[in-house]
Every structure is written in C-alpha cells, then in structure tokens.
Amino acid sequence: MKIRAFNLDKDFDVIKTWITDERTHMMWCANLIPYPIEKETLRSFLSEIAERFGDSPFAAVDDEGRAVGFYCYSLNHETHEGMLKFVIVDASVRGQGIGKEMIKLAVCKAFTDPEAVAVQLNVFPENARAKRCYEGAGFTERQITPNAFKYKDESWGRCNMIIKR
C-alpha cells in the first residue's frame, strides 16, 4: 500500500461507492457533507477545509494502484498535533487490515514533519470497528464527550484519540 495525494477527478467515482447508507455517511463525516455525497459538493468542502484548517486529502492505494482508503490531514502549528479526519476504507476490504495499515502509513507520513509531536483523531465510540482499528494502529483514548452528535433517534459520543511520536 502507498499513500498519495487524493485526486477528486480520478478517485471520486470509486470513493462514493464506499458509503451506501445515510448512517454510515454520518459516522464518516458527522453531517458536515450532505448525503448522498456529490462530486462538486466534495470539491467545495475539501477546498473549504484546506483554506480553514490546512487540510490535505489523501488516498491509500493498493499494489494495483486502486484507491482503497481516504483521509484528510492537517497540522495545528500551535499545538504541534496533526489531525486525521474523514477516514474511510473501501467497504469491500474492511476487516482485512487495510485501515490499520493506512492509518499507520498516515502517522508515519505525519511524523516526517519534525514539528508534529502527536497525531489525533475523533471517532464515534458507536463505530466500534473503526475505534478498534485506530487502537490497533497505536492510538489511545484521550477524551470522551458523551452525546456529542445526534443522528435520528440515536445519540453518539465523541472519542478523541491520540498517538505520540
């Protein structure tokens, strides 16, 4: 697996198939991007978070060059902590260690910047598979905020996780 810059025109048609229902979509983006995801909406959103937070989107690709994962990353220059956001893996390869490998590669890439002392992310504890994936990649819980997000009749917490250099 390799990490490369995300190319919306090349990767969107693959990535949009990974989210097949609204609940999965909400687990992925916490309603920051309208469902169902549309190419131009994602383009605008990625541009906005690049401008506001310095986020860069990345794709994880398999040995054949096929996108199998996606995430955004930025570094907070005040706290010196990187932030992984909008992490998702192709549903057809979930449970095969692809997510854990992608997260480990993302952290290694983040730590090539000597300014980065840690990398953090947020996950809904109700997304147990994702949380286990992050733990398997070396992240630990830092803080849990109960009832941070409402989806229909559900209330989800927010777990902030961190890995230090």
Coordinates of C-alpha atoms in Angstrom, one line a residue:
M1 CA 0.0 0.0 0.0
K2 CA 1.0 3.6 -0.7
I3 CA -0.3 6.9 0.3
R4 CA -0.7 9.6 -2.4
A5 CA -2.5 12.9 -2.9
F6 CA -6.2 12.4 -3.4
N7 CA -7.3 13.2 -7.0
L8 CA -11.0 14.1 -7.0
D9 CA -11.4 13.6 -10.7
K10 CA -9.7 10.2 -10.7
D11 CA -10.9 8.9 -7.3
F12 CA -14.4 10.2 -6.6
D13 CA -16.3 7.6 -8.6
V14 CA -14.6 4.9 -6.5
I15 CA -14.9 6.5 -3.2
K16 CA -18.5 7.5 -3.5
T17 CA -19.4 3.7 -3.7
W18 CA -18.0 3.1 -0.2
I19 CA -20.9 4.8 1.6
T20 CA -24.1 3.1 0.7
D21 CA -26.4 4.4 3.5
E22 CA -27.0 7.6 5.4
R23 CA -26.0 6.2 8.9
T24 CA -22.6 5.1 7.5
H25 CA -22.2 8.5 5.9
M26 CA -23.0 10.2 9.2
M27 CA -20.4 8.0 11.0
W28 CA -17.9 9.1 8.4
C29 CA -18.5 12.9 8.2
A30 CA -20.8 13.8 11.1
N31 CA -23.1 15.5 8.6
L32 CA -20.5 18.0 7.5
I33 CA -21.0 16.9 3.9
P34 CA -24.6 16.4 2.6
Y35 CA -25.8 12.9 1.9
P36 CA -25.6 11.4 -0.7
I37 CA -22.1 12.7 -1.5
E38 CA -21.8 14.5 -4.8
K39 CA -18.5 15.3 -6.6
E40 CA -18.9 19.1 -6.7
T41 CA -20.0 19.2 -3.1
L42 CA -16.9 17.3 -2.0
R43 CA -14.7 19.5 -4.2
S44 CA -16.1 22.6 -2.4
F45 CA -15.8 21.0 1.0
L46 CA -12.2 19.9 0.5
S47 CA -11.4 23.4 -0.7
E48 CA -13.0 25.0 2.4
I49 CA -11.2 22.8 4.9
A50 CA -7.9 23.3 3.1
E51 CA -8.4 27.1 3.4
R52 CA -9.7 27.0 7.0
F53 CA -7.5 24.3 8.5
G54 CA -4.8 23.5 6.0
D55 CA -6.3 20.0 5.4
S56 CA -4.9 17.9 2.6
P57 CA -6.8 14.9 1.2
F58 CA -5.0 11.6 0.6
A59 CA -5.8 8.2 -0.9
A60 CA -4.4 4.9 0.1
V61 CA -3.8 2.7 -3.0
D62 CA -3.2 -1.0 -3.2
D63 CA -0.4 -2.6 -5.3
E64 CA -2.5 -2.2 -8.4
G65 CA -3.0 1.5 -7.8
R66 CA -6.7 1.1 -6.9
A67 CA -7.9 3.5 -4.2
V68 CA -8.8 1.5 -1.0
G69 CA -8.8 4.3 1.6
F70 CA -9.2 8.0 2.1
Y71 CA -8.4 10.6 4.8
C72 CA -7.6 14.2 5.3
Y73 CA -4.7 15.5 7.4
S74 CA -3.6 18.9 8.8
L75 CA -1.1 20.1 11.4
N76 CA -2.0 22.6 14.1
H77 CA 1.1 24.8 14.3
E78 CA 0.1 26.0 17.8
T79 CA -0.3 22.6 19.5
H80 CA 2.1 20.7 17.1
E81 CA -0.6 18.0 16.8
G82 CA -1.6 16.6 13.5
M83 CA -5.3 15.7 12.9
L84 CA -6.6 12.8 10.8
K85 CA -10.2 13.4 9.6
F86 CA -12.8 11.8 7.3
V87 CA -11.0 8.4 7.4
I88 CA -12.8 5.7 5.4
V89 CA -11.8 2.4 3.8
D90 CA -13.5 0.6 0.9
A91 CA -16.3 -1.4 2.4
S92 CA -15.3 -4.4 0.2
V93 CA -11.9 -4.7 2.0
R94 CA -12.9 -3.8 5.6
G95 CA -11.8 -6.3 8.2
Q96 CA -8.6 -7.2 6.2
G97 CA -6.2 -4.8 8.0
I98 CA -6.3 -2.2 5.2
G99 CA -7.5 0.5 7.5
K100 CA -4.9 -0.2 10.2
E101 CA -2.1 -0.2 7.5
M102 CA -3.4 3.1 6.1
I103 CA -3.5 4.7 9.5
K104 CA 0.0 3.6 10.3
L105 CA 1.3 4.9 7.0
A106 CA -0.6 8.2 7.6
V107 CA 1.0 8.6 11.0
C108 CA 4.5 7.8 9.6
K109 CA 3.9 10.4 6.9
A110 CA 2.7 12.9 9.5
F111 CA 5.8 12.3 11.7
T112 CA 8.2 13.1 8.7
D113 CA 7.4 16.7 9.7
P114 CA 9.7 17.4 12.8
E115 CA 7.1 19.9 14.1
A116 CA 4.5 17.1 14.6
V117 CA 4.7 15.7 18.1
A118 CA 1.4 13.8 18.0
V119 CA -1.5 12.9 15.7
Q120 CA -5.1 12.9 16.9
L121 CA -8.4 11.9 15.5
N122 CA -12.0 11.7 16.6
V123 CA -14.3 8.7 16.3
F124 CA -17.8 7.9 17.5
P125 CA -17.4 5.1 20.1
E126 CA -20.5 3.6 18.5
N127 CA -18.3 3.0 15.4
A128 CA -16.7 0.1 17.3
R129 CA -14.8 -1.3 14.2
A130 CA -13.2 2.0 13.4
K131 CA -12.2 2.5 17.1
R132 CA -10.6 -0.9 17.2
C133 CA -8.8 -0.2 14.0
Y134 CA -7.3 3.0 15.5
E135 CA -6.4 1.2 18.7
G136 CA -4.7 -1.5 16.6
A137 CA -2.7 1.3 14.9
G138 CA -1.4 2.6 18.3
F139 CA -3.9 5.3 19.1
T140 CA -5.2 5.6 22.7
E141 CA -8.2 7.4 24.1
R142 CA -7.6 10.9 25.3
Q143 CA -11.1 12.2 26.0
I144 CA -14.7 11.1 25.5
T145 CA -17.5 13.6 25.1
P146 CA -20.9 11.9 25.7
N147 CA -23.9 12.8 23.4
A148 CA -21.8 14.9 21.1
F149 CA -23.8 14.1 17.9
K150 CA -27.4 13.3 17.3
Y151 CA -28.5 11.1 14.4
K152 CA -32.2 10.4 14.1
D153 CA -33.1 8.8 17.4
E154 CA -29.5 8.0 18.3
S155 CA -27.1 10.0 20.4
W156 CA -23.4 9.3 19.8
G157 CA -20.4 10.2 21.9
R158 CA -17.1 11.6 20.5
C159 CA -13.8 9.9 21.4
N160 CA -10.7 11.9 20.8
M161 CA -7.7 9.5 20.3
I162 CA -4.0 10.3 20.1
I163 CA -0.7 8.8 19.2
K164 CA 2.5 10.5 20.2
R165 CA 5.8 10.4 18.4

